[in-house]
PDB file of C-alpha atoms in Angstrom:
ATOM      1  CA  MET Q  49      -9.158  -6.671  24.275  1.00  0.00           C
ATOM      2  CA  THR Q  50      -8.552  -7.180  20.542  1.00  0.00           C
ATOM      3  CA  ALA Q  51     -11.279  -7.843  18.007  1.00  0.00           C
ATOM      4  CA  ALA Q  52      -9.932 -11.383  17.634  1.00  0.00           C
ATOM      5  CA  MET Q  53     -10.308 -12.087  21.354  1.00  0.00           C
ATOM      6  CA  GLN Q  54     -13.831 -10.650  21.349  1.00  0.00           C
ATOM      7  CA  THR Q  55     -14.957 -12.991  18.573  1.00  0.00           C
ATOM      8  CA  GLY Q  56     -13.085 -15.982  19.936  1.00  0.00           C
ATOM      9  CA  VAL Q  57     -11.289 -16.513  16.618  1.00  0.00           C
ATOM     10  CA  GLU Q  58      -7.536 -17.049  16.820  1.00  0.00           C
ATOM     11  CA  THR Q  59      -5.638 -14.749  14.508  1.00  0.00           C
ATOM     12  CA  VAL Q  60      -2.053 -15.002  13.318  1.00  0.00           C
ATOM     13  CA  ILE Q  61      -1.824 -11.456  11.907  1.00  0.00           C
ATOM     14  CA  GLU Q  62      -3.666  -8.402  13.158  1.00  0.00           C
ATOM     15  CA  THR Q  63      -3.072  -4.752  12.321  1.00  0.00           C
ATOM     16  CA  ARG Q  64      -4.788  -1.631  13.609  1.00  0.00           C
ATOM     17  CA  GLY Q  65      -4.358   1.674  11.789  1.00  0.00           C
ATOM     18  CA  LEU Q  66      -1.104   0.440  10.258  1.00  0.00           C
ATOM     19  CA  THR Q  67       0.375   3.281   8.218  1.00  0.00           C
ATOM     20  CA  LYS Q  68       3.577   3.852   6.280  1.00  0.00           C
ATOM     21  CA  ARG Q  69       4.518   7.218   4.851  1.00  0.00           C
ATOM     22  CA  TYR Q  70       7.892   7.411   3.105  1.00  0.00           C
ATOM     23  CA  ARG Q  71      10.188  10.403   3.034  1.00  0.00           C
ATOM     24  CA  GLY Q  72       8.874  12.859   0.509  1.00  0.00           C
ATOM     25  CA  GLY Q  73       5.316  12.311   1.660  1.00  0.00           C
ATOM     26  CA  GLN Q  74       4.327   9.190  -0.298  1.00  0.00           C
ATOM     27  CA  LEU Q  75       1.598   7.360   1.635  1.00  0.00           C
ATOM     28  CA  ALA Q  76       2.184   3.684   0.844  1.00  0.00           C
ATOM     29  CA  VAL Q  77      -0.150   2.128   3.440  1.00  0.00           C
ATOM     30  CA  ASP Q  78      -3.014   4.116   4.924  1.00  0.00           C
ATOM     31  CA  GLY Q  79      -4.649   3.051   8.212  1.00  0.00           C
ATOM     32  CA  LEU Q  80      -4.742  -0.697   7.545  1.00  0.00           C
ATOM     33  CA  ASP Q  81      -6.968  -2.858   9.801  1.00  0.00           C
ATOM     34  CA  LEU Q  82      -6.237  -6.460   8.821  1.00  0.00           C
ATOM     35  CA  THR Q  83      -7.266  -9.728  10.499  1.00  0.00           C
ATOM     36  CA  VAL Q  84      -5.822 -13.049   9.289  1.00  0.00           C
ATOM     37  CA  PRO Q  85      -7.466 -16.129  10.870  1.00  0.00           C
ATOM     38  CA  ALA Q  86      -5.326 -19.075  11.941  1.00  0.00           C
ATOM     39  CA  GLY Q  87      -5.429 -21.982   9.508  1.00  0.00           C
ATOM     40  CA  SER Q  88      -6.465 -19.858   6.543  1.00  0.00           C
ATOM     41  CA  VAL Q  89      -4.904 -19.379   3.141  1.00  0.00           C
ATOM     42  CA  PHE Q  90      -5.213 -15.614   3.133  1.00  0.00           C
ATOM     43  CA  GLY Q  91      -4.963 -13.774  -0.160  1.00  0.00           C
ATOM     44  CA  PHE Q  92      -3.647 -10.215  -0.004  1.00  0.00           C
ATOM     45  CA  LEU Q  93      -4.989  -8.880  -3.263  1.00  0.00           C
ATOM     46  CA  GLY Q  94      -4.310  -5.668  -5.132  1.00  0.00           C
ATOM     47  CA  PRO Q  95      -2.666  -4.168  -8.221  1.00  0.00           C
ATOM     48  CA  ASN Q  96       1.087  -3.652  -8.241  1.00  0.00           C
ATOM     49  CA  GLY Q  97       1.791  -0.529  -6.185  1.00  0.00           C
ATOM     50  CA  SER Q  98      -1.224  -0.931  -3.906  1.00  0.00           C
ATOM     51  CA  GLY Q  99       0.871  -1.293  -0.737  1.00  0.00           C
ATOM     52  CA  LYS Q 100       1.055  -5.077  -0.417  1.00  0.00           C
ATOM     53  CA  THR Q 101       4.847  -5.471  -0.233  1.00  0.00           C
ATOM     54  CA  THR Q 102       5.215  -2.477   2.097  1.00  0.00           C
ATOM     55  CA  THR Q 103       2.667  -4.078   4.434  1.00  0.00           C
ATOM     56  CA  ILE Q 104       4.516  -7.395   4.378  1.00  0.00           C
ATOM     57  CA  ARG Q 105       7.822  -5.682   5.122  1.00  0.00           C
ATOM     58  CA  MET Q 106       6.254  -4.025   8.165  1.00  0.00           C
ATOM     59  CA  LEU Q 107       4.741  -7.316   9.338  1.00  0.00           C
ATOM     60  CA  MET Q 108       8.136  -8.993   9.075  1.00  0.00           C
ATOM     61  CA  GLY Q 109       9.901  -6.190  10.968  1.00  0.00           C
ATOM     62  CA  LEU Q 110      11.964  -5.153   7.943  1.00  0.00           C
ATOM     63  CA  ILE Q 111      10.708  -1.555   8.078  1.00  0.00           C
ATOM     64  CA  ASP Q 112       9.021   0.439  10.838  1.00  0.00           C
ATOM     65  CA  PRO Q 113       5.474   1.762  10.478  1.00  0.00           C
ATOM     66  CA  THR Q 114       4.837   5.492  10.624  1.00  0.00           C
ATOM     67  CA  ALA Q 115       1.740   4.896  12.767  1.00  0.00           C
ATOM     68  CA  GLY Q 116      -0.538   2.112  13.983  1.00  0.00           C
ATOM     69  CA  SER Q 117       0.285  -1.363  15.283  1.00  0.00           C
ATOM     70  CA  ALA Q 118       0.798  -4.913  14.064  1.00  0.00           C
ATOM     71  CA  THR Q 119       0.861  -8.250  15.852  1.00  0.00           C
ATOM     72  CA  VAL Q 120       2.108 -11.492  14.309  1.00  0.00           C
ATOM     73  CA  LEU Q 121       1.451 -14.771  16.147  1.00  0.00           C
ATOM     74  CA  GLY Q 122       0.104 -12.683  19.010  1.00  0.00           C
ATOM     75  CA  ARG Q 123       3.301 -10.661  19.485  1.00  0.00           C
ATOM     76  CA  PRO Q 124       3.886  -6.987  18.629  1.00  0.00           C
ATOM     77  CA  MET Q 125       6.025  -6.259  15.591  1.00  0.00           C
ATOM     78  CA  PRO Q 126       8.737  -5.142  15.095  1.00  0.00           C
ATOM     79  CA  ARG Q 127       9.449  -5.281  18.851  1.00  0.00           C
ATOM     80  CA  ALA Q 128       9.117  -9.082  19.068  1.00  0.00           C
ATOM     81  CA  VAL Q 129      10.899  -9.819  15.804  1.00  0.00           C
ATOM     82  CA  ARG Q 130      13.456 -12.161  17.410  1.00  0.00           C
ATOM     83  CA  THR Q 131      10.694 -14.271  18.944  1.00  0.00           C
ATOM     84  CA  VAL Q 132       8.320 -14.269  16.000  1.00  0.00           C
ATOM     85  CA  LEU Q 133      10.494 -14.765  12.925  1.00  0.00           C
ATOM     86  CA  PRO Q 134      11.798 -18.250  13.851  1.00  0.00           C
ATOM     87  CA  GLN Q 135       8.154 -19.397  13.614  1.00  0.00           C
ATOM     88  CA  VAL Q 136       7.598 -17.733  10.243  1.00  0.00           C
ATOM     89  CA  GLY Q 137       8.723 -18.824   6.804  1.00  0.00           C
ATOM     90  CA  ALA Q 138       8.896 -16.024   4.259  1.00  0.00           C
ATOM     91  CA  LEU Q 139       9.528 -15.640   0.549  1.00  0.00           C
ATOM     92  CA  ILE Q 140       9.595 -11.917  -0.196  1.00  0.00           C
ATOM     93  CA  GLU Q 141      10.545 -10.434  -3.571  1.00  0.00           C
ATOM     94  CA  GLY Q 142      11.886 -13.770  -4.816  1.00  0.00           C
ATOM     95  CA  PRO Q 143      14.357 -16.245  -3.295  1.00  0.00           C
ATOM     96  CA  ALA Q 144      17.981 -15.226  -2.662  1.00  0.00           C
ATOM     97  CA  LEU Q 145      19.961 -18.169  -4.006  1.00  0.00           C
ATOM     98  CA  TYR Q 146      23.624 -18.928  -4.633  1.00  0.00           C
ATOM     99  CA  GLY Q 147      23.666 -19.761  -8.338  1.00  0.00           C
ATOM    100  CA  PHE Q 148      27.034 -21.534  -8.149  1.00  0.00           C
ATOM    101  CA  LEU Q 149      25.740 -23.951  -5.474  1.00  0.00           C
ATOM    102  CA  ASN Q 150      23.376 -26.820  -6.099  1.00  0.00           C
ATOM    103  CA  GLY Q 151      19.923 -26.961  -4.532  1.00  0.00           C
ATOM    104  CA  ARG Q 152      20.990 -29.108  -1.584  1.00  0.00           C
ATOM    105  CA  ASP Q 153      24.017 -26.939  -0.753  1.00  0.00           C
ATOM    106  CA  ASN Q 154      21.867 -23.799  -0.890  1.00  0.00           C
ATOM    107  CA  LEU Q 155      19.600 -25.280   1.770  1.00  0.00           C
ATOM    108  CA  LEU Q 156      22.551 -26.492   3.859  1.00  0.00           C
ATOM    109  CA  ARG Q 157      23.878 -22.939   3.865  1.00  0.00           C
ATOM    110  CA  TYR Q 158      20.486 -21.508   4.849  1.00  0.00           C
ATOM    111  CA  ASP Q 159      20.155 -24.024   7.656  1.00  0.00           C
ATOM    112  CA  SER Q 160      23.657 -23.411   8.980  1.00  0.00           C
ATOM    113  CA  ALA Q 161      22.823 -19.692   9.264  1.00  0.00           C
ATOM    114  CA  ASP Q 162      20.101 -20.523  11.800  1.00  0.00           C
ATOM    115  CA  PRO Q 163      21.758 -20.449  15.249  1.00  0.00           C
ATOM    116  CA  SER Q 164      18.964 -22.563  16.739  1.00  0.00           C
ATOM    117  CA  ALA Q 165      19.301 -25.356  14.152  1.00  0.00           C
ATOM    118  CA  ASP Q 166      20.902 -28.577  15.387  1.00  0.00           C
ATOM    119  CA  PRO Q 167      23.791 -29.348  12.985  1.00  0.00           C
ATOM    120  CA  ARG Q 168      23.481 -33.076  13.756  1.00  0.00           C
ATOM    121  CA  THR Q 169      20.088 -33.250  12.027  1.00  0.00           C
ATOM    122  CA  ARG Q 170      20.816 -30.721   9.276  1.00  0.00           C
ATOM    123  CA  GLY Q 171      21.044 -33.284   6.482  1.00  0.00           C
ATOM    124  CA  ALA Q 172      17.695 -34.819   7.409  1.00  0.00           C
ATOM    125  CA  ARG Q 173      16.010 -31.399   7.510  1.00  0.00           C
ATOM    126  CA  VAL Q 174      17.360 -30.462   4.100  1.00  0.00           C
ATOM    127  CA  ALA Q 175      16.336 -33.795   2.580  1.00  0.00           C
ATOM    128  CA  ALA Q 176      12.817 -33.441   4.008  1.00  0.00           C
ATOM    129  CA  ALA Q 177      12.475 -29.880   2.681  1.00  0.00           C
ATOM    130  CA  LEU Q 178      13.633 -30.917  -0.807  1.00  0.00           C
ATOM    131  CA  ASP Q 179      11.165 -33.779  -0.797  1.00  0.00           C
ATOM    132  CA  ARG Q 180       8.378 -31.483   0.388  1.00  0.00           C
ATOM    133  CA  VAL Q 181       8.724 -29.209  -2.637  1.00  0.00           C
ATOM    134  CA  GLY Q 182       9.449 -31.985  -5.151  1.00  0.00           C
ATOM    135  CA  LEU Q 183      13.112 -31.149  -5.786  1.00  0.00           C
ATOM    136  CA  THR Q 184      14.844 -34.285  -4.540  1.00  0.00           C
ATOM    137  CA  SER Q 185      15.809 -35.394  -8.052  1.00  0.00           C
ATOM    138  CA  ALA Q 186      17.172 -31.916  -8.865  1.00  0.00           C
ATOM    139  CA  ALA Q 187      19.033 -31.453  -5.567  1.00  0.00           C
ATOM    140  CA  GLY Q 188      22.440 -31.906  -7.226  1.00  0.00           C
ATOM    141  CA  LYS Q 189      21.815 -29.402 -10.022  1.00  0.00           C
ATOM    142  CA  LYS Q 190      23.253 -25.895  -9.694  1.00  0.00           C
ATOM    143  CA  ALA Q 191      20.647 -23.300  -8.786  1.00  0.00           C
ATOM    144  CA  LYS Q 192      21.581 -21.108 -11.783  1.00  0.00           C
ATOM    145  CA  ALA Q 193      20.332 -23.921 -14.031  1.00  0.00           C
ATOM    146  CA  TYR Q 194      16.945 -24.073 -12.278  1.00  0.00           C
ATOM    147  CA  SER Q 195      13.805 -22.828 -13.991  1.00  0.00           C
ATOM    148  CA  LEU Q 196      11.939 -19.949 -12.334  1.00  0.00           C
ATOM    149  CA  GLY Q 197       9.422 -22.408 -10.908  1.00  0.00           C
ATOM    150  CA  MET Q 198      12.194 -24.565  -9.447  1.00  0.00           C
ATOM    151  CA  LYS Q 199      13.869 -21.498  -7.928  1.00  0.00           C
ATOM    152  CA  GLN Q 200      10.587 -20.508  -6.278  1.00  0.00           C
ATOM    153  CA  ARG Q 201      10.193 -24.040  -4.919  1.00  0.00           C
ATOM    154  CA  LEU Q 202      13.755 -23.985  -3.595  1.00  0.00           C
ATOM    155  CA  GLY Q 203      12.988 -20.679  -1.899  1.00  0.00           C
ATOM    156  CA  LEU Q 204       9.942 -22.291  -0.309  1.00  0.00           C
ATOM    157  CA  ALA Q 205      12.062 -25.224   0.795  1.00  0.00           C
ATOM    158  CA  ALA Q 206      14.390 -22.782   2.573  1.00  0.00           C
ATOM    159  CA  ALA Q 207      11.378 -21.256   4.314  1.00  0.00           C
ATOM    160  CA  LEU Q 208      10.246 -24.724   5.390  1.00  0.00           C
ATOM    161  CA  LEU Q 209      13.486 -26.066   6.845  1.00  0.00           C
ATOM    162  CA  ARG Q 210      11.923 -25.681  10.291  1.00  0.00           C
ATOM    163  CA  PRO Q 211       8.268 -26.179  11.292  1.00  0.00           C
ATOM    164  CA  ARG Q 212       6.452 -22.896  10.666  1.00  0.00           C
ATOM    165  CA  ARG Q 213       3.163 -21.650  12.047  1.00  0.00           C
ATOM    166  CA  LEU Q 214       2.946 -19.010   9.333  1.00  0.00           C
ATOM    167  CA  LEU Q 215       4.193 -18.841   5.754  1.00  0.00           C
ATOM    168  CA  VAL Q 216       4.342 -15.403   4.085  1.00  0.00           C
ATOM    169  CA  LEU Q 217       4.611 -15.385   0.283  1.00  0.00           C
ATOM    170  CA  ASP Q 218       4.932 -12.174  -1.715  1.00  0.00           C
ATOM    171  CA  GLU Q 219       3.797 -12.714  -5.328  1.00  0.00           C
ATOM    172  CA  PRO Q 220       5.007 -16.364  -5.337  1.00  0.00           C
ATOM    173  CA  THR Q 221       4.059 -17.025  -8.976  1.00  0.00           C
ATOM    174  CA  ASN Q 222       5.483 -13.818 -10.470  1.00  0.00           C
ATOM    175  CA  GLY Q 223       7.208 -14.557 -13.772  1.00  0.00           C
ATOM    176  CA  LEU Q 224       6.260 -18.233 -13.827  1.00  0.00           C
ATOM    177  CA  ASP Q 225       4.795 -20.122 -16.755  1.00  0.00           C
ATOM    178  CA  PRO Q 226       1.406 -21.879 -16.267  1.00  0.00           C
ATOM    179  CA  GLN Q 227       3.077 -25.123 -15.158  1.00  0.00           C
ATOM    180  CA  GLY Q 228       5.194 -23.274 -12.595  1.00  0.00           C
ATOM    181  CA  MET Q 229       2.078 -21.521 -11.296  1.00  0.00           C
ATOM    182  CA  ARG Q 230       0.288 -24.835 -10.882  1.00  0.00           C
ATOM    183  CA  GLU Q 231       3.242 -26.271  -8.960  1.00  0.00           C
ATOM    184  CA  ILE Q 232       3.306 -23.385  -6.478  1.00  0.00           C
ATOM    185  CA  ARG Q 233      -0.475 -23.430  -6.023  1.00  0.00           C
ATOM    186  CA  TRP Q 234      -0.418 -27.162  -5.386  1.00  0.00           C
ATOM    187  CA  LEU Q 235       2.299 -26.710  -2.782  1.00  0.00           C
ATOM    188  CA  VAL Q 236       0.368 -23.918  -1.033  1.00  0.00           C
ATOM    189  CA  ARG Q 237      -2.681 -26.182  -0.784  1.00  0.00           C
ATOM    190  CA  GLU Q 238      -0.543 -28.995   0.638  1.00  0.00           C
ATOM    191  CA  LEU Q 239       0.984 -26.733   3.283  1.00  0.00           C
ATOM    192  CA  ALA Q 240      -2.423 -25.396   4.287  1.00  0.00           C
ATOM    193  CA  ALA Q 241      -3.799 -28.924   4.562  1.00  0.00           C
ATOM    194  CA  ASP Q 242      -1.057 -29.653   7.095  1.00  0.00           C
ATOM    195  CA  GLY Q 243      -2.178 -26.738   9.269  1.00  0.00           C
ATOM    196  CA  THR Q 244       0.210 -23.955   8.230  1.00  0.00           C
ATOM    197  CA  THR Q 245      -1.421 -20.546   7.872  1.00  0.00           C
ATOM    198  CA  VAL Q 246      -0.426 -19.077   4.502  1.00  0.00           C
ATOM    199  CA  PHE Q 247      -0.445 -15.328   3.818  1.00  0.00           C
ATOM    200  CA  LEU Q 248      -0.124 -14.870   0.076  1.00  0.00           C
ATOM    201  CA  SER Q 249       0.041 -11.531  -1.720  1.00  0.00           C
ATOM    202  CA  SER Q 250      -0.844 -11.405  -5.394  1.00  0.00           C
ATOM    203  CA  HIS Q 251      -2.102  -9.133  -8.154  1.00  0.00           C
ATOM    204  CA  LEU Q 252      -3.717 -12.138  -9.876  1.00  0.00           C
ATOM    205  CA  LEU Q 253      -7.421 -12.488  -9.072  1.00  0.00           C
ATOM    206  CA  ASP Q 254      -7.522 -15.995 -10.508  1.00  0.00           C
ATOM    207  CA  GLU Q 255      -4.721 -17.093  -8.198  1.00  0.00           C
ATOM    208  CA  ILE Q 256      -6.536 -15.858  -5.093  1.00  0.00           C
ATOM    209  CA  GLU Q 257      -9.813 -17.436  -6.131  1.00  0.00           C
ATOM    210  CA  GLN Q 258      -8.192 -20.829  -6.782  1.00  0.00           C
ATOM    211  CA  VAL Q 259      -6.167 -21.307  -3.606  1.00  0.00           C
ATOM    212  CA  CYS Q 260      -7.355 -18.908  -0.891  1.00  0.00           C
ATOM    213  CA  THR Q 261     -10.011 -19.342   1.792  1.00  0.00           C
ATOM    214  CA  HIS Q 262      -9.932 -15.666   2.820  1.00  0.00           C
ATOM    215  CA  ALA Q 263      -8.834 -12.465   1.121  1.00  0.00           C
ATOM    216  CA  ALA Q 264      -8.324  -8.757   1.579  1.00  0.00           C
ATOM    217  CA  VAL Q 265      -8.542  -6.272  -1.286  1.00  0.00           C
ATOM    218  CA  MET Q 266      -6.109  -3.326  -1.367  1.00  0.00           C
ATOM    219  CA  ALA Q 267      -6.013  -0.320  -3.676  1.00  0.00           C
ATOM    220  CA  GLN Q 268      -3.773   2.760  -3.422  1.00  0.00           C
ATOM    221  CA  GLY Q 269      -2.617   1.821   0.067  1.00  0.00           C
ATOM    222  CA  ARG Q 270      -6.070   1.382   1.543  1.00  0.00           C
ATOM    223  CA  LEU Q 271      -8.023  -1.726   2.533  1.00  0.00           C
ATOM    224  CA  LEU Q 272     -11.290  -1.958   0.603  1.00  0.00           C
ATOM    225  CA  THR Q 273     -12.698  -5.151   2.078  1.00  0.00           C
ATOM    226  CA  GLN Q 274     -11.728  -8.482   3.666  1.00  0.00           C
ATOM    227  CA  GLY Q 275     -13.354 -11.774   4.568  1.00  0.00           C
ATOM    228  CA  PRO Q 276     -13.941 -15.324   3.249  1.00  0.00           C
ATOM    229  CA  VAL Q 277     -13.433 -15.469  -0.517  1.00  0.00           C
ATOM    230  CA  ALA Q 278     -16.892 -16.982  -1.027  1.00  0.00           C
ATOM    231  CA  ASP Q 279     -18.482 -14.087   0.874  1.00  0.00           C
ATOM    232  CA  LEU Q 280     -16.555 -11.456  -1.094  1.00  0.00           C
ATOM    233  CA  ALA Q 281     -17.715 -12.959  -4.368  1.00  0.00           C
ATOM    234  CA  ALA Q 282     -21.286 -13.386  -3.097  1.00  0.00           C
ATOM    235  CA  GLY Q 283     -21.373  -9.695  -2.244  1.00  0.00           C
ATOM    236  CA  ALA Q 284     -21.043  -8.810  -5.913  1.00  0.00           C
ATOM    237  CA  ARG Q 285     -23.924  -9.066  -8.326  1.00  0.00           C
ATOM    238  CA  GLY Q 286     -23.518 -11.667 -11.037  1.00  0.00           C
ATOM    239  CA  ARG Q 287     -23.889 -10.855 -14.730  1.00  0.00           C
ATOM    240  CA  LEU Q 288     -26.994 -11.539 -16.763  1.00  0.00           C
ATOM    241  CA  ALA Q 289     -26.307 -14.258 -19.342  1.00  0.00           C
ATOM    242  CA  VAL Q 290     -28.507 -15.046 -22.335  1.00  0.00           C
ATOM    243  CA  VAL Q 291     -27.858 -17.993 -24.653  1.00  0.00           C
ATOM    244  CA  THR Q 292     -29.377 -17.426 -28.082  1.00  0.00           C
ATOM    245  CA  PRO Q 293     -28.582 -17.784 -31.791  1.00  0.00           C
ATOM    246  CA  ASP Q 294     -29.892 -14.218 -32.191  1.00  0.00           C
ATOM    247  CA  THR Q 295     -27.108 -12.438 -30.323  1.00  0.00           C
ATOM    248  CA  GLY Q 296     -27.337  -9.187 -32.290  1.00  0.00           C
ATOM    249  CA  ASP Q 297     -31.051  -8.709 -31.633  1.00  0.00           C
ATOM    250  CA  ALA Q 298     -30.631  -9.784 -28.014  1.00  0.00           C
ATOM    251  CA  ALA Q 299     -27.849  -7.260 -27.386  1.00  0.00           C
ATOM    252  CA  ARG Q 300     -29.886  -4.462 -29.025  1.00  0.00           C
ATOM    253  CA  LEU Q 301     -33.000  -5.191 -26.962  1.00  0.00           C
ATOM    254  CA  LEU Q 302     -31.065  -5.595 -23.708  1.00  0.00           C
ATOM    255  CA  LYS Q 303     -29.359  -2.239 -24.288  1.00  0.00           C
ATOM    256  CA  GLU Q 304     -32.779  -0.614 -24.822  1.00  0.00           C
ATOM    257  CA  LEU Q 305     -33.904  -2.209 -21.521  1.00  0.00           C
ATOM    258  CA  GLY Q 306     -31.011  -0.594 -19.630  1.00  0.00           C
ATOM    259  CA  VAL Q 307     -28.546  -3.502 -19.470  1.00  0.00           C
ATOM    260  CA  THR Q 308     -24.969  -2.160 -19.561  1.00  0.00           C
ATOM    261  CA  GLY Q 309     -21.492  -3.583 -20.186  1.00  0.00           C
ATOM    262  CA  LEU Q 310     -22.818  -5.877 -22.895  1.00  0.00           C
ATOM    263  CA  SER Q 311     -20.500  -8.542 -24.270  1.00  0.00           C
ATOM    264  CA  VAL Q 312     -21.187 -10.987 -27.115  1.00  0.00           C
ATOM    265  CA  GLU Q 313     -19.281 -14.262 -27.419  1.00  0.00           C
ATOM    266  CA  GLN Q 314     -20.479 -16.847 -29.947  1.00  0.00           C
ATOM    267  CA  ASP Q 315     -24.044 -17.676 -28.818  1.00  0.00           C
ATOM    268  CA  ARG Q 316     -23.913 -15.819 -25.482  1.00  0.00           C
ATOM    269  CA  VAL Q 317     -24.740 -12.257 -24.514  1.00  0.00           C
ATOM    270  CA  THR Q 318     -23.794 -11.042 -21.036  1.00  0.00           C
ATOM    271  CA  GLY Q 319     -24.277  -7.745 -19.277  1.00  0.00           C
ATOM    272  CA  GLU Q 320     -24.839  -5.840 -16.040  1.00  0.00           C
ATOM    273  CA  LEU Q 321     -28.405  -5.433 -14.781  1.00  0.00           C
ATOM    274  CA  PRO Q 322     -29.501  -1.792 -14.530  1.00  0.00           C
ATOM    275  CA  GLY Q 323     -30.735  -2.087 -10.918  1.00  0.00           C
ATOM    276  CA  ALA Q 324     -31.570  -4.414  -8.044  1.00  0.00           C
ATOM    277  CA  ASP Q 325     -35.326  -4.068  -8.631  1.00  0.00           C
ATOM    278  CA  VAL Q 326     -35.225  -5.304 -12.220  1.00  0.00           C
ATOM    279  CA  GLU Q 327     -37.508  -8.295 -12.789  1.00  0.00           C
ATOM    280  CA  LEU Q 328     -35.692 -11.029 -14.713  1.00  0.00           C
ATOM    281  CA  ALA Q 329     -38.998 -12.397 -15.952  1.00  0.00           C
ATOM    282  CA  GLU Q 330     -39.750  -9.054 -17.616  1.00  0.00           C
ATOM    283  CA  LEU Q 331     -36.391  -9.045 -19.382  1.00  0.00           C
ATOM    284  CA  SER Q 332     -36.900 -12.595 -20.587  1.00  0.00           C
ATOM    285  CA  ALA Q 333     -40.429 -11.833 -21.792  1.00  0.00           C
ATOM    286  CA  ALA Q 334     -39.221  -8.739 -23.645  1.00  0.00           C
ATOM    287  CA  LEU Q 335     -36.586 -10.776 -25.473  1.00  0.00           C
ATOM    288  CA  VAL Q 336     -39.105 -13.424 -26.516  1.00  0.00           C
ATOM    289  CA  HIS Q 337     -41.639 -10.766 -27.537  1.00  0.00           C
ATOM    290  CA  GLY Q 338     -38.889  -9.167 -29.657  1.00  0.00           C
ATOM    291  CA  GLY Q 339     -38.400 -12.396 -31.585  1.00  0.00           C
ATOM    292  CA  VAL Q 340     -35.213 -13.531 -29.847  1.00  0.00           C
ATOM    293  CA  ARG Q 341     -34.947 -17.305 -29.521  1.00  0.00           C
ATOM    294  CA  VAL Q 342     -33.875 -17.736 -25.907  1.00  0.00           C
ATOM    295  CA  ARG Q 343     -32.059 -21.027 -25.245  1.00  0.00           C
ATOM    296  CA  GLY Q 344     -30.753 -20.085 -21.802  1.00  0.00           C
ATOM    297  CA  PHE Q 345     -31.338 -17.187 -19.404  1.00  0.00           C
ATOM    298  CA  GLY Q 346     -30.108 -16.405 -15.897  1.00  0.00           C
ATOM    299  CA  ILE Q 347     -27.587 -14.771 -13.587  1.00  0.00           C
ATOM    300  CA  GLU Q 348     -24.031 -16.145 -13.602  1.00  0.00           C
ATOM    301  CA  ARG Q 349     -22.320 -16.657 -10.245  1.00  0.00           C
ATOM    302  CA  ALA Q 350     -20.307 -13.613  -9.301  1.00  0.00           C
ATOM    303  CA  SER Q 351     -16.541 -14.025  -9.230  1.00  0.00           C
ATOM    304  CA  LEU Q 352     -13.873 -12.315  -7.180  1.00  0.00           C
ATOM    305  CA  GLU Q 353     -13.161 -10.242 -10.283  1.00  0.00           C
ATOM    306  CA  ASP Q 354     -16.770  -9.007 -10.236  1.00  0.00           C
ATOM    307  CA  ALA Q 355     -16.371  -8.094  -6.557  1.00  0.00           C
ATOM    308  CA  PHE Q 356     -13.146  -6.186  -7.219  1.00  0.00           C
ATOM    309  CA  VAL Q 357     -14.623  -4.253 -10.130  1.00  0.00           C
ATOM    310  CA  ALA Q 358     -17.695  -3.414  -8.025  1.00  0.00           C
ATOM    311  CA  LEU Q 359     -15.451  -2.127  -5.226  1.00  0.00           C
ATOM    312  CA  THR Q 360     -13.028  -0.110  -7.309  1.00  0.00           C
ATOM    313  CA  GLY Q 361     -14.740   0.577 -10.603  1.00  0.00           C
ATOM    314  CA  GLU Q 362     -11.729  -0.891 -12.392  1.00  0.00           C
ATOM    315  CA  GLY Q 363     -10.083  -4.202 -13.100  1.00  0.00           C
ATOM    316  CA  PHE Q 364      -6.458  -5.330 -13.162  1.00  0.00           C
ATOM    317  CA  ASP Q 365      -4.369  -8.296 -14.217  1.00  0.00           C
ATOM    318  CA  VAL Q 366      -6.548 -11.391 -13.970  1.00  0.00           C
ATOM    319  CA  ALA Q 367      -4.291 -13.808 -15.840  1.00  0.00           C
ATOM    320  CA  GLY Q 368      -3.142 -16.962 -14.221  1.00  0.00           C
TER     321      GLY Q 368
END
């Protein structure tokens, strides 16, 4: 009996000890135990090179694992690849488009390559997919003239030509400008609202925090933690924040009191508390006694970035 069956929670992806070692000895994925709940927007988070794409390629049956097992939609992979993949939409390492064809003709070609697709309803499927990703007005434009954001949306449209239980996206906002990022995030939320489980890999903490309900954190091929995004953030301690016009004196006193990682921005001083048993009231009293005019004092809500830094001792690209 799997862990998912024991808890009564339906899962769409489950791995146990999933491992990939390449020729030459490089260990890309090391004993991965992953559980992706049905209906979630699951963020697969980690720096570039942490094993995310290798994991996705194993889940999709593109490469074989060295050890361990993986099930997708309840079926073993890669053995059940012919049964599973028709129910999965995937955008891995960017969309493969024909630049000399327009958006509509690209989708017609994708659809015609599906042996189970009814050619009599092909036009309706393509029109619906274009509408879904907001490309109807650009359907007649050649793909080579599309912006990066439009190309990503066209790739998503190709993945959504048929109803999908699972959508797998590998770094879907890579290389996009802020507007393109917003478009893809909006689309992911829309798909999730309609009941599609979305598995989204990213190296952008902000992206995961904005759109995902659950997340797993990878580093150097190993899984560090997984669970609801709110729980991951709650597991990290927030930073002390002091609002004062006397930032210099406040930072000096806080450093003497053991507060580390101090940062000063305009009228705010933030830092890491020296231990769990530190009394906030004592810190506040010490600041006031030292002549610091305290206008605000408290612990800021921890973010996913705080959780990642606490887990790994390092940060990575948090733009987005």
